[in-house]
Amino acid sequence: MKQIKQSLRVDRVKETQFTGGNICVSSCGKFLFCIYGTSVNVIDVQTGCTKHLLESEEDEITCISLSPDDKHLITAHKNLLLKQWDNWNQFEESDSKKVTNKCTRTWKAIHTAPIYCMCFDSSSTLLATGSSDYTVKIWDIHAQYCTHNLKGAQGIIRSIVFYPDIQSKQQLITGAEDGKIRVYNLNNSQIEACLEGHFSTITSLEYMHGNKLISSSRDKVLIIWDILSFTKLKTVPVYESIESILVDSKIEENQNERYVITMGNDGLLKIWDTKKSKILYTQNETESLKIQKRTENELEQVISMGIYNKQTSTLFLVTSDHMIVFVRIDRDLIKKIVNKENLVDDQSEKIFSIYKQYIGDHGEILDLQYCSQKENLLAMATNSEFLKVYDVNTWDCRLLKGHTDLIICLAVYVEKNSNLSYLASSSKDNTIRLWRIDSETNTFECILVCRGHTQDVGALAFSRLGLNFLISGSIDTTIKSWKISKDKTDATFKMDTQFTIKAHEKDINSVCVSPNDRLVASGSSDKTAKIWDSVDGSCLGVLRGHKRGIWSVQFSPVDQLVTTSSADGTIRLWSLGDFSCLKTFEGHSTSVLRVSFLNNGTQLISSASDGLVKLWNIKTNECVGTFDEHEDKVWALSGTKDESQFVSGGADGKLIVWKDVTNELYEEELEKREEILLKEQELNNYLKEKKWKKALGLAIHLDKPFRCYEIIQEILHSSCEDDLSVKETKGRKDLENTFLKLRDDQIKSLLKYANDWNTNTKFCLIGQIVFELIMRNFPPEFLLEESNTEFAAKIIEQFLPYSERHFARLNKLSQQIMFIDFAWQNMKLDDKKLEKK
């Protein structure tokens, strides 16, 4: 029989890392800087883990900027403060993140409104801050003062760029929401020119070789300007709102710039010929980052910014839903396109290859399922129409597009001895999609779309013995059984409805298939769970007893049992023989949202609205473990086949990977016991050899006050003298010598023990002796600790009242003895009188 699971430990946590705004990338391309509310997360690009958290108690951060030499990170806050962090790269070699709340410098920005864009010059000395108060201020980071205050804009500053060689030309260019570009001469802080041509917000500015400037805007055009004559050279219509641009000189040094890469609202990367004003290449439509609009008033912005890192040839894209996409750019293939050379086979797909995606803020997690044989892929349903599949080792995320509304529920069937697995997803668009996942080639394909429900599909379950059928439950109160068939000729799949039944009076929240595929269980908000025949859909039994709606239902893997969890805060165990309630588990104070069997049906694991995950022992009806790491409802709970690892996700956006550490803790306990036994034996050896110092030191180390008492008693009575007074004097002398050999911390521990012994009449004599010897042989300053100055006061304050009580008792006892002695003396008969008689 397996050991009862009693303890889970947090192995890894994937939580919100990016809450919006701009990002920065280190020059080496290894670290990513993301705004997280009032803090900044420094993320390791390779692992996706937060290595450093720059924590601030100020208002929310509006903008961040990293100097080209990676030495200075500047954060701008809503309360108009600027913070400089030069310690962001002080990492510790550990998996846990390091939290820093001490910045290098803080100063007031002087602006009268929040800062929304910042830019360093090429020397990492000057910092320009653009604000919504229509002004730009330039700061000398090393000298720590404001050098320029640039005015003149008629809108919020959205883009800033220094002249590439700031030493040769003191020039700064800004773009604002009024659609105008202003060129400032930093020698006199005056506007040299105001370039008019755009009719919307200027989103990006880039210098080109030959004293040229290219600007992008949301008016769907690019404009190339001559910075010497301040004239418009060319207008390139791009037919979409552009948020960011990348000129070819940033990718590779080129004196004759011929193309620019645009990032806009189509969610696609496009290459434009700047000389002929025509498009050269468009990214494949299937890789578009565009999101389906849920409301008419929703913004159409898709890609909000892009940063290129030359060291890794990677373009970091930030989307409007807080996703960071890593795109590797192939310079050689772009050259071929520009030179009008023919590409071979699938080379066009390699020009822009998305190799990694991070979800900065995945929001509320509704469901989780492991979806591969190796259990390295984790499918997740969140408040998004994209199905997210994570690699749990690197936190790389793949987005599967298809649903047009939020995905609610997931179900997985993994083929044995195969790399293939099948994932079913249901959504608020009333459809079910079947996905085929090949974990070896890392490919994901939607092979079927099922329609039939009239409302949101909130529950799914595959058959257990094979990919034979799928059960779905909906808010429309119906259950459908879908027969899955595969065409042997062309290997296509087909799903037909076997039966449709009106199962409940209210929403169906959960469905489950029995291990032998004969039964189906359903749980509903109408407070009942029902058992159905999986072949014809006939109702076999109704489970009544919960006082509120049922959230989850599961069959036992070995027994004829089914468990249900409810909004009444209880978990019930039901018999499939007579459909009676066998046991009720109480412990959660709020709705129990998920429950599953563990350990061959001997245990349960549950999650609830209070953020708690609990382990239950079915035999004893007890909760054996409670784990509090979530801060909100825990909607999703899933585990690996060997039950060594679990994942949970909830409304707090946290994805927590739990590790079963029951065996580890048991082994640690055994090691501690063995160590204690060895120490006990060692202690007995010291006592036998009369090595008092070592014996007493070891007893103190083991924190055994009674053994210390026995050792002190043994030392006091260890002398072989016949005379009792001489024996006591010699014993005290031996004890005093032993005390003088002990360390200071051991003496203080003995003092604490003596204080406790003094509270008991039986042990107070030894306590008084220890206290006396310590006070005689150690100065008062010894008791005064730097970390705890109240130590001496507490010891003496506790020692005195009991000592007074003991002395009062001894005085009373002395008086009684004197009375008895007097009475005895008077009761004696005279010897002479006895002789006469």
XYZ file of C-alpha atoms in Angstrom, residues 484-770:
287
model
C -15.382 9.946 -32.230
C -14.553 7.967 -35.371
C -11.439 7.933 -37.515
C -11.401 7.350 -41.256
C -8.760 4.719 -41.999
C -8.185 5.894 -45.557
C -7.323 9.552 -45.024
C -6.884 9.503 -41.195
C -9.509 12.218 -40.721
C -11.694 12.413 -37.647
C -15.427 12.717 -37.369
C -17.695 13.396 -34.387
C -21.407 12.586 -34.342
C -23.906 13.075 -31.553
C -24.892 9.777 -29.918
C -27.515 11.275 -27.615
C -28.640 14.584 -26.154
C -30.488 14.709 -22.852
C -31.863 17.479 -20.681
C -29.966 16.450 -17.596
C -30.529 19.139 -14.973
C -32.625 22.149 -14.097
C -29.665 24.539 -13.944
C -26.120 24.949 -15.340
C -24.009 21.798 -15.652
C -20.630 22.498 -14.024
C -18.885 19.133 -14.279
C -19.028 15.784 -16.104
C -16.908 12.663 -15.650
C -16.613 9.206 -17.254
C -16.080 6.062 -15.139
C -12.857 4.019 -15.556
C -14.720 1.290 -17.481
C -16.528 3.799 -19.774
C -19.954 2.471 -18.728
C -21.118 5.365 -16.582
C -21.204 9.132 -16.823
C -21.591 11.446 -13.820
C -22.758 15.050 -13.975
C -22.865 17.799 -11.356
C -25.067 20.872 -11.566
C -25.980 24.126 -9.871
C -29.386 22.550 -9.056
C -27.681 20.867 -6.005
C -27.787 17.365 -7.507
C -25.400 14.975 -9.212
C -26.682 12.277 -11.561
C -25.344 8.973 -12.858
C -26.051 8.101 -16.512
C -25.598 5.128 -18.798
C -22.920 6.094 -21.333
C -24.536 4.062 -24.141
C -28.153 5.218 -24.206
C -28.058 8.168 -21.778
C -30.587 6.712 -19.351
C -30.553 8.039 -15.785
C -29.426 5.388 -13.279
C -29.438 7.422 -10.083
C -29.637 10.856 -8.472
C -27.309 11.968 -5.665
C -29.087 14.392 -3.327
C -27.740 15.927 -0.146
C -25.769 19.035 -0.961
C -27.328 22.301 0.166
C -25.885 24.306 -2.727
C -24.758 23.770 -6.307
C -22.197 21.091 -7.201
C -18.947 22.262 -8.781
C -17.055 19.026 -9.376
C -17.739 15.288 -9.686
C -15.218 12.421 -10.012
C -15.300 8.597 -10.120
C -13.014 6.531 -7.908
C -10.287 4.736 -9.926
C -10.701 1.458 -7.971
C -13.989 1.395 -6.010
C -17.635 1.838 -6.906
C -17.601 5.324 -5.476
C -18.091 8.850 -6.730
C -17.139 12.085 -5.003
C -18.730 15.515 -5.339
C -17.713 18.978 -4.158
C -20.182 21.755 -3.581
C -20.648 25.443 -2.915
C -21.850 24.488 0.588
C -18.184 23.930 1.526
C -18.397 20.129 1.806
C -17.112 17.112 -0.109
C -19.286 14.003 -0.196
C -18.498 10.391 -0.999
C -21.303 8.383 -2.603
C -21.882 4.686 -3.205
C -22.744 3.617 -6.761
C -24.623 0.601 -5.350
C -27.515 2.396 -3.669
C -26.502 6.052 -4.423
C -26.301 6.851 -0.705
C -23.878 9.276 0.929
C -21.140 7.356 2.757
C -18.991 10.177 4.081
C -18.930 13.948 4.304
C -15.675 15.894 4.493
C -15.883 19.284 6.180
C -12.993 21.724 6.374
C -13.360 24.305 3.640
C -15.198 27.443 4.685
C -16.193 28.396 1.129
C -17.186 26.729 -2.162
C -15.127 23.634 -3.029
C -14.413 24.082 -6.741
C -12.334 20.976 -7.578
C -11.921 17.507 -6.098
C -10.000 14.450 -7.322
C -9.058 10.992 -6.058
C -5.431 10.252 -5.141
C -3.292 7.350 -4.026
C -5.383 4.528 -5.559
C -8.608 6.009 -4.275
C -7.496 6.278 -0.636
C -7.189 10.055 -0.603
C -8.771 13.205 -2.005
C -7.274 16.517 -3.068
C -9.487 19.593 -3.231
C -9.319 23.313 -3.960
C -11.722 26.040 -2.941
C -12.738 29.673 -3.264
C -10.739 30.605 -0.167
C -7.498 29.869 -2.048
C -6.746 26.701 -0.055
C -5.641 23.324 -1.386
C -6.349 20.398 0.970
C -5.364 16.736 1.189
C -7.855 14.291 2.754
C -7.562 10.760 4.134
C -10.752 8.909 3.188
C -10.326 6.144 5.807
C -10.019 8.487 8.794
C -12.215 11.236 7.308
C -9.505 13.776 8.201
C -7.725 16.628 6.464
C -4.026 15.688 6.517
C -2.667 18.829 4.865
C -3.695 22.411 4.077
C -1.686 24.605 1.710
C -2.241 28.324 1.429
C -0.391 29.895 -1.512
C -3.214 31.269 -3.649
C -4.851 34.602 -2.893
C -8.176 33.960 -4.630
C -10.394 31.192 -5.991
C -8.549 28.061 -7.158
C -10.512 27.059 -10.269
C -8.097 24.505 -11.703
C -6.298 21.510 -10.218
C -4.467 18.760 -12.091
C -1.767 16.170 -11.417
C 0.712 13.909 -13.167
C 0.077 10.176 -13.582
C 2.507 9.194 -10.833
C 0.975 11.872 -8.584
C 4.404 13.266 -7.746
C 3.498 16.712 -9.055
C 0.362 18.846 -9.135
C -0.536 22.173 -10.698
C -3.128 24.642 -9.529
C -4.379 27.880 -10.996
C -6.926 30.440 -9.972
C -8.422 33.869 -10.135
C -5.222 35.433 -8.756
C -3.427 34.545 -12.011
C -0.929 32.305 -10.209
C 0.099 28.991 -11.756
C 1.656 26.949 -8.935
C 3.532 23.684 -9.459
C 3.342 21.545 -6.297
C 5.731 18.705 -5.472
C 4.811 15.768 -3.238
C 7.427 15.814 -0.461
C 5.841 13.263 1.906
C 8.628 10.717 1.366
C 11.300 13.393 1.684
C 9.885 14.632 4.972
C 9.565 11.051 6.246
C 13.209 10.354 5.381
C 14.262 13.622 7.017
C 12.358 12.624 10.148
C 14.085 9.225 10.169
C 17.483 10.894 9.775
C 16.692 13.244 12.665
C 15.675 10.313 14.859
C 18.847 8.398 13.993
C 20.923 11.483 14.722
C 19.207 11.980 18.084
C 19.796 8.316 18.997
C 23.486 8.637 18.147
C 23.730 11.833 20.164
C 21.961 10.139 23.091
C 24.441 7.280 22.975
C 27.305 9.760 22.779
C 25.879 11.583 25.786
C 25.681 8.368 27.795
C 29.310 7.616 26.917
C 30.405 11.048 28.147
C 28.517 10.525 31.418
C 30.083 7.123 31.926
C 33.538 8.581 31.309
C 32.677 11.575 33.547
C 33.408 14.093 30.795
C 31.037 16.646 32.298
C 31.767 19.559 29.974
C 31.106 17.560 26.796
C 28.069 15.874 28.307
C 26.538 19.154 29.449
C 27.352 20.880 26.123
C 25.751 18.053 24.133
C 22.620 18.088 26.314
C 22.277 21.829 25.748
C 22.784 21.318 21.973
C 20.000 18.719 21.955
C 17.842 21.148 23.973
C 17.123 18.626 26.736
C 16.680 20.551 30.020
C 15.955 17.447 32.114
C 19.146 15.713 30.959
C 21.037 18.889 31.898
C 19.398 18.697 35.329
C 20.476 15.081 35.763
C 24.050 15.843 34.648
C 24.349 18.772 37.087
C 22.941 16.577 39.848
C 25.473 13.882 38.933
C 28.351 16.392 39.082
C 27.259 17.622 42.525
C 27.182 14.072 43.921
C 30.146 12.640 42.022
C 32.688 13.164 44.846
C 33.796 10.051 46.810
C 34.198 11.938 50.139
C 32.407 10.461 53.185
C 31.869 13.819 54.846
C 28.648 15.264 53.394
C 29.720 18.907 53.661
C 33.092 18.235 52.035
C 31.382 16.214 49.308
C 28.929 19.064 48.608
C 31.710 21.661 48.525
C 33.790 19.592 46.107
C 30.716 18.973 43.909
C 30.033 22.702 43.668
C 33.671 23.326 42.780
C 33.516 20.730 39.975
C 30.282 22.255 38.690
C 31.827 25.729 38.765
C 34.856 24.547 36.794
C 32.554 22.891 34.267
C 30.568 26.111 33.805
C 33.737 28.118 33.186
C 34.620 25.818 30.264
C 31.264 26.313 28.495
C 30.579 28.845 25.743
C 28.608 32.026 26.425
C 25.552 30.834 24.526
C 25.538 27.561 26.492
C 25.697 29.467 29.803
C 22.706 31.580 28.745
C 20.790 28.423 27.837
C 21.551 27.004 31.298
C 20.334 30.252 32.827
C 17.017 29.840 30.999
C 16.758 26.223 32.184
C 17.532 27.286 35.774
C 14.784 29.870 35.523
C 12.323 27.127 34.553
C 13.586 24.742 37.278
C 13.129 27.463 39.854
C 9.375 27.523 39.210
C 9.063 23.941 40.553
C 9.633 23.052 44.223
C 11.107 19.683 43.266
C 13.849 21.161 41.027
C 14.379 24.594 42.572
C 17.508 23.636 44.563
C 19.520 22.847 41.411
C 18.079 25.980 39.776
C 19.285 28.132 42.694
C 22.747 26.557 42.603
C 23.120 27.149 38.834
